[in-house]
Coordinates of C-alpha atoms in Angstrom, one line a residue:
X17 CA 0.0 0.0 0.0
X18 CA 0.9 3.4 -1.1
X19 CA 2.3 5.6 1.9
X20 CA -0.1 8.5 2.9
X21 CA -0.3 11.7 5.1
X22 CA -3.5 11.1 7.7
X23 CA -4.4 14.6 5.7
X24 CA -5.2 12.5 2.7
X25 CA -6.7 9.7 4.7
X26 CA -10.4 9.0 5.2
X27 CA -13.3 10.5 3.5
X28 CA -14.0 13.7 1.5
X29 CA -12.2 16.1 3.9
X30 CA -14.0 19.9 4.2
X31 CA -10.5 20.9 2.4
X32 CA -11.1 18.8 -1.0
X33 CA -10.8 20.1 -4.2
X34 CA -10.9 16.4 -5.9
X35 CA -11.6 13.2 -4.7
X36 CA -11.7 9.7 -6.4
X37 CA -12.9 7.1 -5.3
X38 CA -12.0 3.1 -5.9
X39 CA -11.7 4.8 -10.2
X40 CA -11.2 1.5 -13.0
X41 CA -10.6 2.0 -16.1
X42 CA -10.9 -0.9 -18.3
X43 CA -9.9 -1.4 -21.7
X44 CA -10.4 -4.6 -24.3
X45 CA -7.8 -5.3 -26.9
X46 CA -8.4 -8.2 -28.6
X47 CA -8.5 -11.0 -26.1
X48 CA -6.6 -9.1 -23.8
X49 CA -8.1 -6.7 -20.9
X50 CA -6.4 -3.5 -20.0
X51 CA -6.6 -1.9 -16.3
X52 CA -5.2 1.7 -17.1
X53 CA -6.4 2.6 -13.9
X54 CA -7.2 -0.1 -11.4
X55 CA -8.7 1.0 -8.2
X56 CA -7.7 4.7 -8.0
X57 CA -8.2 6.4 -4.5
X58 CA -6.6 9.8 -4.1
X59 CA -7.8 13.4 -2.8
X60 CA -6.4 16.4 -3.3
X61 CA -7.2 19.6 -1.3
X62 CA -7.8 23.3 -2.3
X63 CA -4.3 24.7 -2.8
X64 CA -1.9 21.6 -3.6
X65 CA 0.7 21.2 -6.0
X66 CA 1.0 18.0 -6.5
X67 CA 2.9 16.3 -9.3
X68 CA 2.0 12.8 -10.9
X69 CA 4.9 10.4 -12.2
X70 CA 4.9 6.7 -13.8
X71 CA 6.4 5.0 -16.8
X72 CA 4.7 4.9 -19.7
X73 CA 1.8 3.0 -19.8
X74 CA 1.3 3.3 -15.6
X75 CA -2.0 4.8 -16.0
X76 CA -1.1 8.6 -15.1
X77 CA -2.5 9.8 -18.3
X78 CA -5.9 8.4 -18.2
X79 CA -6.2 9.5 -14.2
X80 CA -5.4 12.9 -16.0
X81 CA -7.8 12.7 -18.3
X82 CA -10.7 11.7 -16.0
X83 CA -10.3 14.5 -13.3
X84 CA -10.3 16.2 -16.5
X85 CA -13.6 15.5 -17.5
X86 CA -12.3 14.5 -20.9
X87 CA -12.5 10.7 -19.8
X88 CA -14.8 8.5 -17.7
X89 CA -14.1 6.0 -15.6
X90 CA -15.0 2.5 -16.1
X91 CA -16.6 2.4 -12.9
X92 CA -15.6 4.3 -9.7
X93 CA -16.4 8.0 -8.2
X94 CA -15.2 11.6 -9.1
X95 CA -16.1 14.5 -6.6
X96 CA -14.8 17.6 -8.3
X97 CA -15.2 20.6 -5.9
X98 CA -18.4 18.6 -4.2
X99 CA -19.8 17.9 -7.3
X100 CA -20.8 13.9 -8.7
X101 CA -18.9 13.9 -12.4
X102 CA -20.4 10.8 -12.8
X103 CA -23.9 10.7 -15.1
X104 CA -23.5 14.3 -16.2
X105 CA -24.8 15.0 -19.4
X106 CA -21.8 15.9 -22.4
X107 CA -23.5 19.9 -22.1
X108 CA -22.8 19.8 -18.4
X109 CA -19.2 18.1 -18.3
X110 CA -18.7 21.0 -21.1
X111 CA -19.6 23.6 -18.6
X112 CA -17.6 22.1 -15.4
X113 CA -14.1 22.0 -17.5
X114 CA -14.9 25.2 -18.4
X115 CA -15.6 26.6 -15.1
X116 CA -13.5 24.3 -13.3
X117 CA -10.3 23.3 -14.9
X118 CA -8.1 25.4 -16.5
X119 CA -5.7 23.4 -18.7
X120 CA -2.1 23.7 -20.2
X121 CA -0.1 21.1 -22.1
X122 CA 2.7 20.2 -23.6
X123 CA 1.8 21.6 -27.2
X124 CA 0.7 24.7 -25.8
X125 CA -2.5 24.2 -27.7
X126 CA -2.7 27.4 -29.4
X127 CA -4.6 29.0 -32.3
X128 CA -1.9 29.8 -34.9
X129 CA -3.7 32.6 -36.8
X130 CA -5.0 34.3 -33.5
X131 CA -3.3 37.3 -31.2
X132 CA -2.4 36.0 -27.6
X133 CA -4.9 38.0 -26.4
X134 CA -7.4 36.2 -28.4
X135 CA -6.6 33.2 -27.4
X136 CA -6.6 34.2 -24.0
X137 CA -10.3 35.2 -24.8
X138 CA -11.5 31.7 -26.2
X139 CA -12.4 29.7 -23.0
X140 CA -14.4 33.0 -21.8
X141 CA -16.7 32.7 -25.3
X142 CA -18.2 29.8 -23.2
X143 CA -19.6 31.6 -20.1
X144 CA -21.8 35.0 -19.8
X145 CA -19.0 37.5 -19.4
X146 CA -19.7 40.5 -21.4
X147 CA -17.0 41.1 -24.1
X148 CA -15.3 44.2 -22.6
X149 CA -14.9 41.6 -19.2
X150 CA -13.4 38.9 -21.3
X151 CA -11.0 41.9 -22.7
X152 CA -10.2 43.6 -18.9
X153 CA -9.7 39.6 -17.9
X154 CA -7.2 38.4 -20.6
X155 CA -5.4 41.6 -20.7
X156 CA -5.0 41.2 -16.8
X157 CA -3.9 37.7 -16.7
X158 CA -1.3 38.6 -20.2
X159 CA 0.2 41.4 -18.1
X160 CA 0.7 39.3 -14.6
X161 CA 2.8 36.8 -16.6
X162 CA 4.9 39.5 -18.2
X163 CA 3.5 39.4 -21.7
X164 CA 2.6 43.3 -21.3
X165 CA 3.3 44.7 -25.2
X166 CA 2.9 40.8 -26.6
X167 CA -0.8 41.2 -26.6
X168 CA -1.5 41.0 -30.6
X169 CA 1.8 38.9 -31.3
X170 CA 0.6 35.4 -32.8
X171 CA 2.3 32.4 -31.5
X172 CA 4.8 32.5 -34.7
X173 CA 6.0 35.9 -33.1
X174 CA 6.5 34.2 -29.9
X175 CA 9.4 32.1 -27.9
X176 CA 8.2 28.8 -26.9
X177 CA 8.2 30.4 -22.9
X178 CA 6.1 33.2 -23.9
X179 CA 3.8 30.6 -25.8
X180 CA 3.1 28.8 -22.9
X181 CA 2.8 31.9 -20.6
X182 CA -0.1 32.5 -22.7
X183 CA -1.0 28.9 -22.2
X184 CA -0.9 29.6 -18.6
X185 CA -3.2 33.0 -18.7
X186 CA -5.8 31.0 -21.1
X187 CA -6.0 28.6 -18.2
X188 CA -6.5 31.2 -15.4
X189 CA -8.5 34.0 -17.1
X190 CA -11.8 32.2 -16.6
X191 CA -11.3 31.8 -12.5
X192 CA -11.0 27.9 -12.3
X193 CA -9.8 26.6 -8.9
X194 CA -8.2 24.0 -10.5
X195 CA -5.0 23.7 -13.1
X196 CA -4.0 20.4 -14.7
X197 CA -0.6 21.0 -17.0
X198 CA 0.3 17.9 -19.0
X199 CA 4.2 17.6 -19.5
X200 CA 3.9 21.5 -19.6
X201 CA 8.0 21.9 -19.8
X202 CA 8.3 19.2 -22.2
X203 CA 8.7 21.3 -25.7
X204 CA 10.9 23.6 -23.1
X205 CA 14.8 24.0 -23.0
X206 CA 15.8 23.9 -19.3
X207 CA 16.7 27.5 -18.6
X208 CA 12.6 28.1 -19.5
X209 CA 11.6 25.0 -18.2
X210 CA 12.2 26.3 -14.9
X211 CA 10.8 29.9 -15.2
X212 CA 7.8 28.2 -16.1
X213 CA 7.9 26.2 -13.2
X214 CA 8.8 28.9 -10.9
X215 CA 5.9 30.7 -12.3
X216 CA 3.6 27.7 -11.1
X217 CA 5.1 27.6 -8.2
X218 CA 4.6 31.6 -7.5
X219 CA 0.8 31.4 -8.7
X220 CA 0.4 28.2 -6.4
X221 CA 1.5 30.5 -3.4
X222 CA -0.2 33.5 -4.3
X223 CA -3.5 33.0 -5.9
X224 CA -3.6 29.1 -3.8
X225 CA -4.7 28.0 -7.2
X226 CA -4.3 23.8 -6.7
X227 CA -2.2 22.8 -9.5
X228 CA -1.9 18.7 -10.6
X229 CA 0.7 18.1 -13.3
X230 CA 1.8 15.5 -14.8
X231 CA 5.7 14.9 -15.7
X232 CA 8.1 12.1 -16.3
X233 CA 10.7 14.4 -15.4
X234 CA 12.4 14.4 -11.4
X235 CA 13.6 17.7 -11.3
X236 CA 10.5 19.2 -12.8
X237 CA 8.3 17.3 -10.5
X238 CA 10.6 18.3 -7.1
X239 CA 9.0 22.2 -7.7
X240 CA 6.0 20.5 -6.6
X241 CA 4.8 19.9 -2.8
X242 CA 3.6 16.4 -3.3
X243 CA 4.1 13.8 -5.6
X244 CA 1.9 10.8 -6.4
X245 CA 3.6 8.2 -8.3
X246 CA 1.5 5.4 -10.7
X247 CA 2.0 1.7 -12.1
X248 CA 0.2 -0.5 -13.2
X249 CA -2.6 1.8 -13.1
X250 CA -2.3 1.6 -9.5
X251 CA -0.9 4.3 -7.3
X252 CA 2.1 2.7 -5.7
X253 CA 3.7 5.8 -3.6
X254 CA 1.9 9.3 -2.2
X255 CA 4.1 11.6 -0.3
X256 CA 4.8 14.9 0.4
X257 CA 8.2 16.4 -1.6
X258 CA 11.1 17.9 1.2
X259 CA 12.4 20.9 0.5
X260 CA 16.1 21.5 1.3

């Protein structure tokens, strides 16, 4: 059995951001049946940053993509900020990544043809802001991450950091308490790998945003406070990362 803080023990604490709860996810191929995940119980409070390693094929993908929303379990509970993901209609697991999640990922997931700002804009199409709201929000969240006078650059005009500094503001412009970066440093040479994670870091401290990311990389993972481990599609270590 994985090692756990008595935090993360127990039921869904008052605290929780995300809990799952006994998660399978079961794939056929051919004869042959496939446990990505295989009994998946982890929570996650308001304000973590917690990491998620495993070798390929350990099932650390799928768990990413079903606390996601973009994936459903096999069988198993999701509690995403007290709400029951499982049974939701398409329309309303639309809405909740939307209000919920804010992603970034490796790709940086861009529009090619479209200004920063714009793409800053897009997830904000989806809600009820006005348009002069979705402007004030984008240009706020551009400037915090030093992108000030890179407003109406495409991503052609733009490093690879700056690219996924816009990444970063798409995924906080709309509010969501939660962030889930796939392999966000992985198209990244090391000197920006790590002002990208130190940004994380800072917004993690400052704006207690709860960050999960997923890496295969040790160093990128230490800039994290906890880090959950998978194989097998089974979580095989939990614990919390010591900072010298």
């Amino acid at each position: 059995m994985p090692r756990r803080s008595r935090r993360h023990q127990g039921c869904f604490a008052n605290m929780a951001l995300l809990e799952t709860k006994d998660l399978y996810k079961i794939y056929e191929v051919g004869e042959n049946v496939v446990h990505a995940l295989d009994g998946v119980s982890v929570t996650i409070d308001r304000g973590e940053f917690v990491a998620i390693m495993g070798p390929s094929g350990s099932g650390k993908s799928t768990f990413m993509n079903v606390i996601g929303c973009l994936d459903e379990p096999t069988r198993g509970q999701y509690l995403l900020d007290g709400i029951d993901v499982g049974g939701l209609t398409r329309d309303e697991l639309a809405e909740i990544r939307n209000r919920k999640i804010g992603f970034v990922f490796q790709g940086f997931n861009l529009l090619p043809r479209t200004s920063a700002l714009e793409n800053v804009e897009l997830p904000m199409l989806y809600n009820s802001l006005s348009s002069a709201e979705r402007r004030k929000r984008a240009l706020d969240a551009l400037r915090m991450l030093g992108l000030e006078g890179r407003e109406q650059h495409t991503p052609n005009q733009l490093s690879g950091g700056q690219q996924q500094r816009v990444a970063i503001a798409r995924a906080l412009a709309n509010d969501a308490p939660l962030i889930l970066a796939d392999e966000p440093t992985g198209n990244l040479d090391t000197k920006t790998s790590i002002e990208i994670m130190e940004l994380l870091v800072g917004l993690n401290l400052e704006s207690a945003i709860t960050i999960v990311l997923v890496t295969h990389e040790s160093d990128i993972a230490e800039f994290s406070r906890r880090i959950i481990r998978f194989r097998d599609g089974r979580i095989v270590s939990d614990e919390a990362v010591v900072k010298s």
